[in-house]
Amino acid sequence: MDITELHEIAKQERDRRKPTQIRCCTAAGCLSSGSAAVRDGLEAAVQQTGLEAEVKVCSVGCMRFCGRGPLVEVDPSSTLYEQVTPDDAPSIIAALKGGTATATKGDPNHPFLTRQMPIVLENSGKIDPERIEEYIAAGGYEPLYHVLTEMTPTEVIEEVTKSGLRGRGGGGYPTGLKWATVAKMPPGQKYVICNADEGDPGAFMDRSVLESDPHRVLEGMAIAGYAIGADRGFIYIRAEYPLAIKHLQKAIQQAKKYELLGSQIFGSGFDFKVDIRIGAGAFVCGEETALMHSIQGERGIPRPRPPYPAESGLWGCPTLINNVETYANIAPIIRNGGDWYASIGTEKSKGTKVFALTGKIENTGLIEVPMGTTLRQIVEEMGGGVPNGGKVKGVQTGGPSGGCIPAAFFDTPVDYESLQKLGTMMGSGGMIVMDEETSMVEIAQFYMEFCRDESCGKCIPCRAGTVQLHALLNKIVNRQATQKDLEQLEALCYMVKEMSLCGLGQTAPNPVLSTLKYFKQEYLELLQSPVEDNGKVTVSQSS
Amino acid sequence: MSVKTLKIDGIDVAIAEDATILQAAREAGVPIPTLCHLDGVTDIGACRLCMVEIAGTPRLFPACVTQVAEGMEVSTNTPKLQDYRRMVVELLFAEGNHVCSFCVANGNCELQDVAIEVGMDHSRFPYRFPDRQVDISHPLFGIDHNRCILCTRCVRVCDEIEGAHVWDVAQRGENCYIVSGLNQPWGAVDACTSCGKCVDACPTGSIFRKGETTGEKERDRNKLEFLVRAREKKEWTR
């Protein structure tokens, strides 16, 4: 493979494109509401009307408005149809020739769509994730060519550093710095790992990226491999994502066929091979040291750090481990330059972030917004608030490691620092909206049960602490608790937070602590003899 | 090899740069409670009893796996650490079925010792009374999972010193238990050499010699050191 061949593939792909494209989302969300049948129906209708020459029905990835699936988009007219059934298919095709479609028309100018800034999701919903040719036609693998033939590894790292990109798995560690650390380790075997063990309840960003545009992640990993001097990569993905696994397997196969993965890529001296490792269902395997143990075929339990993976990772070798979304940002950064990326976002958090907007909200789905977008814009403008005119109480971010942000703080711009200041975290990008009906104590109880089930059992504060915390929360929810239980709950939270071995235990108390901070009254009302909040911590007294 | 100097509870210590805070503390004569640590096998930093404070950072560090650094100022027994350690020990007592009065290790138990050390006279957390098994299928030894604190000393000593890897951990979280072989009865595990190192390594009465009754369990802890020395220096007598 050389650049002329790559351009030739892109040209052929563009030439065979038909004047009208009917895109049908077949990512997991729409698929589960029956989009495969819709696609088949559309294809049959095209054949029946004899429009094969000018109309192509394509299976594409996520179109964002997951709550209104199955989604169908007609290009070039940009007509969006929502909740399409197979019965609607003939009328959608008829509408191309002036008929009336029976399917509900969506609003392509809805703020949910127009407020988005697709960088990670630029191809999502546009290309067929199972065809590498479409990715190449969209400019794919050109950044990799550029990197391998025109840049030194140091220059690649400089570009990533300049972009200000930070780890999208939630921690927010500067990506360029991480890459530089691994690159500076003595030469020898090194590894690149993509963490696709997305396990937070309500989070589906990484799944959507992998289902909709898997080549983007492979390309990001290859560029990372070149930058740090690694010739092998692993994608650790949870078994609960069968469609993402299928698309990844196909993508790796196709990239190998075109020699975009393998030996001497683009005729350079760079070799890169990617393998998939499938998780067995443990949430803790998203923690990097547990993840590496699991790849090595060992029990997936964390170990103390240091040494960090950059120094001693897979089989003791220096290892770079980044999240799906982080790798998905790399190709655009190389294509458009680090300065371009750094011009988006806030002072310390650059670029965009993908969120999975769910919960008690009108518009459920996937959004990609620039860092610094306020929660109000996300929840009220894009999300459309609570259905049936309810009132928003708060937003939960960061999953079981995060916390709840009350509506009073909705003007906070979303970035790593501001969320941390509010006692929660960016996390991988799950955003669950809660209305006035939601009991915050029950939310805390739910997350604690999750952590209790997912604790690996290695260290005592997490193994036994989450059990006791969950029992205390049950006691409170069942109105059997006293003021003393509440005090014990808080004290144990701090102990588990500070004494646990890995991120799971260290952050498990966060949902409790943040709801105690902002919604203490709800806890007090549930006590055996309810007491009034002494006013020390209430939402109105925001500081 | 270079040497680092540091302060532990105000006491100056000079020690090899690859030493841990725990080793430095022992050299300085500062006691730090431990349970999962066992001289001679790899440290895993799991029991969290040896957590210490280091000046200049709000985080706590496990002394057994944290390397010393020049000028480090370590506090091992602040009120916060005392409070947290006591809670850890309470959690341990509450999660298993620890009844000293009829345990083989009564009076000779590291969990008991640590409880006394941290001043735990009762658990403020409710006892969980888990339903756990006893396996006496081995001809010489038995394992009582009720008394297990999952320190994994047996796992490590069997794997790293005996090289048999009879033990490992099964399940996760509160459902974890020490598993023998491929989840077989201990007596059915061919890999077991009946060396008894796990009995000596076990801090509680969980793994015991058959026939011992309350308070009778005694360990040959020096055997580990003897074996290591025997292998390294070929001194096969003691």
mmCIF file of C-alpha atoms in Angstrom, chain A residues 280-283 299 302-306 308 452-461 463-465 467-468 471-472 488 491-492 494-496 498-502 506, chain B residues 35 44-49 51 58-60 62 65 80-81 83-85 87-88 90-92 94-95 124-128 149-150 168-174 176:
data_model
loop_
_atom_site.group_PDB
_atom_site.id
_atom_site.type_symbol
_atom_site.label_atom_id
_atom_site.label_comp_id
_atom_site.label_asym_id
_atom_site.label_seq_id
_atom_site.Cartn_x
_atom_site.Cartn_y
_atom_site.Cartn_z
ATOM 1 C CA ALA A 280 -15.244 -11.518 31.059
ATOM 2 C CA GLY A 281 -17.603 -9.081 32.679
ATOM 3 C CA ALA A 282 -15.685 -7.558 35.577
ATOM 4 C CA PHE A 283 -16.058 -3.793 35.928
ATOM 5 C CA ARG A 299 -7.064 -12.858 37.523
ATOM 6 C CA PRO A 302 -5.451 -4.229 40.417
ATOM 7 C CA ARG A 303 -1.992 -3.848 41.890
ATOM 8 C CA PRO A 304 -0.504 -0.851 43.664
ATOM 9 C CA ARG A 305 1.072 1.824 41.474
ATOM 10 C CA PRO A 306 3.953 2.760 41.063
ATOM 11 C CA TYR A 308 2.958 2.795 36.408
ATOM 12 C CA ARG A 452 -20.216 -3.884 46.129
ATOM 13 C CA ASP A 453 -20.926 -6.342 43.313
ATOM 14 C CA GLU A 454 -17.937 -5.204 41.279
ATOM 15 C CA SER A 455 -15.304 -4.982 44.026
ATOM 16 C CA CYS A 456 -12.553 -7.468 43.186
ATOM 17 C CA GLY A 457 -12.097 -8.352 46.848
ATOM 18 C CA LYS A 458 -8.369 -7.788 47.036
ATOM 19 C CA CYS A 459 -8.278 -4.952 49.571
ATOM 20 C CA ILE A 460 -10.400 -4.870 52.688
ATOM 21 C CA PRO A 461 -11.697 -1.275 52.647
ATOM 22 C CA ARG A 463 -14.316 -5.548 49.753
ATOM 23 C CA ALA A 464 -15.893 -5.210 53.195
ATOM 24 C CA GLY A 465 -16.398 -1.425 53.256
ATOM 25 C CA VAL A 467 -20.810 -4.128 51.890
ATOM 26 C CA GLN A 468 -21.221 -2.153 55.101
ATOM 27 C CA ALA A 471 -26.113 -2.079 54.307
ATOM 28 C CA LEU A 472 -26.176 1.371 55.930
ATOM 29 C CA GLN A 488 -21.036 6.167 60.553
ATOM 30 C CA ALA A 491 -16.956 8.272 58.388
ATOM 31 C CA LEU A 492 -16.774 4.958 56.541
ATOM 32 C CA TYR A 494 -13.879 8.740 53.945
ATOM 33 C CA MET A 495 -12.061 5.633 55.142
ATOM 34 C CA VAL A 496 -12.914 3.620 52.019
ATOM 35 C CA GLU A 498 -8.576 7.088 51.377
ATOM 36 C CA MET A 499 -7.566 3.536 52.191
ATOM 37 C CA SER A 500 -8.628 1.539 49.120
ATOM 38 C CA LEU A 501 -6.063 0.161 46.741
ATOM 39 C CA CYS A 502 -7.416 1.170 43.341
ATOM 40 C CA GLN A 506 -11.171 5.125 46.138
ATOM 41 C CA LEU B 35 -1.449 -8.589 57.928
ATOM 42 C CA ILE B 44 0.682 -6.976 47.421
ATOM 43 C CA GLY B 45 -0.464 -3.978 49.463
ATOM 44 C CA ALA B 46 -3.890 -5.476 50.084
ATOM 45 C CA CYS B 47 -4.676 -5.302 53.812
ATOM 46 C CA ARG B 48 -4.115 -1.530 53.964
ATOM 47 C CA LEU B 49 -3.154 -1.701 57.660
ATOM 48 C CA MET B 51 -0.922 2.837 55.384
ATOM 49 C CA PRO B 58 -2.700 14.372 51.238
ATOM 50 C CA ARG B 59 -2.679 10.753 50.054
ATOM 51 C CA LEU B 60 -1.963 7.732 52.220
ATOM 52 C CA PRO B 62 1.008 1.452 51.882
ATOM 53 C CA VAL B 65 5.145 -1.402 48.731
ATOM 54 C CA LYS B 80 -6.516 9.620 61.346
ATOM 55 C CA LEU B 81 -4.470 6.478 60.703
ATOM 56 C CA ASP B 83 -9.063 5.696 63.324
ATOM 57 C CA TYR B 84 -8.881 4.139 59.842
ATOM 58 C CA ARG B 85 -6.881 1.117 61.023
ATOM 59 C CA MET B 87 -12.145 0.502 61.092
ATOM 60 C CA VAL B 88 -10.198 -1.883 58.823
ATOM 61 C CA GLU B 90 -13.549 -4.020 62.523
ATOM 62 C CA LEU B 91 -14.446 -4.705 58.896
ATOM 63 C CA LEU B 92 -12.308 -7.842 58.978
ATOM 64 C CA ALA B 94 -17.431 -8.292 60.804
ATOM 65 C CA GLU B 95 -17.027 -9.926 57.381
ATOM 66 C CA ARG B 124 -19.194 -0.979 65.407
ATOM 67 C CA PHE B 125 -20.240 -2.628 62.148
ATOM 68 C CA PRO B 126 -22.841 -5.374 62.270
ATOM 69 C CA TYR B 127 -21.486 -8.909 61.842
ATOM 70 C CA ARG B 128 -22.332 -10.386 58.449
ATOM 71 C CA ILE B 149 -9.173 -12.888 55.998
ATOM 72 C CA LEU B 150 -8.104 -13.331 52.349
ATOM 73 C CA ASP B 168 -5.714 -19.077 44.467
ATOM 74 C CA VAL B 169 -8.639 -16.716 44.937
ATOM 75 C CA ALA B 170 -12.045 -17.513 43.467
ATOM 76 C CA GLN B 171 -15.035 -15.214 42.876
ATOM 77 C CA ARG B 172 -14.910 -11.501 43.627
ATOM 78 C CA GLY B 173 -15.761 -8.943 46.285
ATOM 79 C CA GLU B 174 -17.454 -10.267 49.406
ATOM 80 C CA CYS B 176 -14.088 -14.208 47.380
#
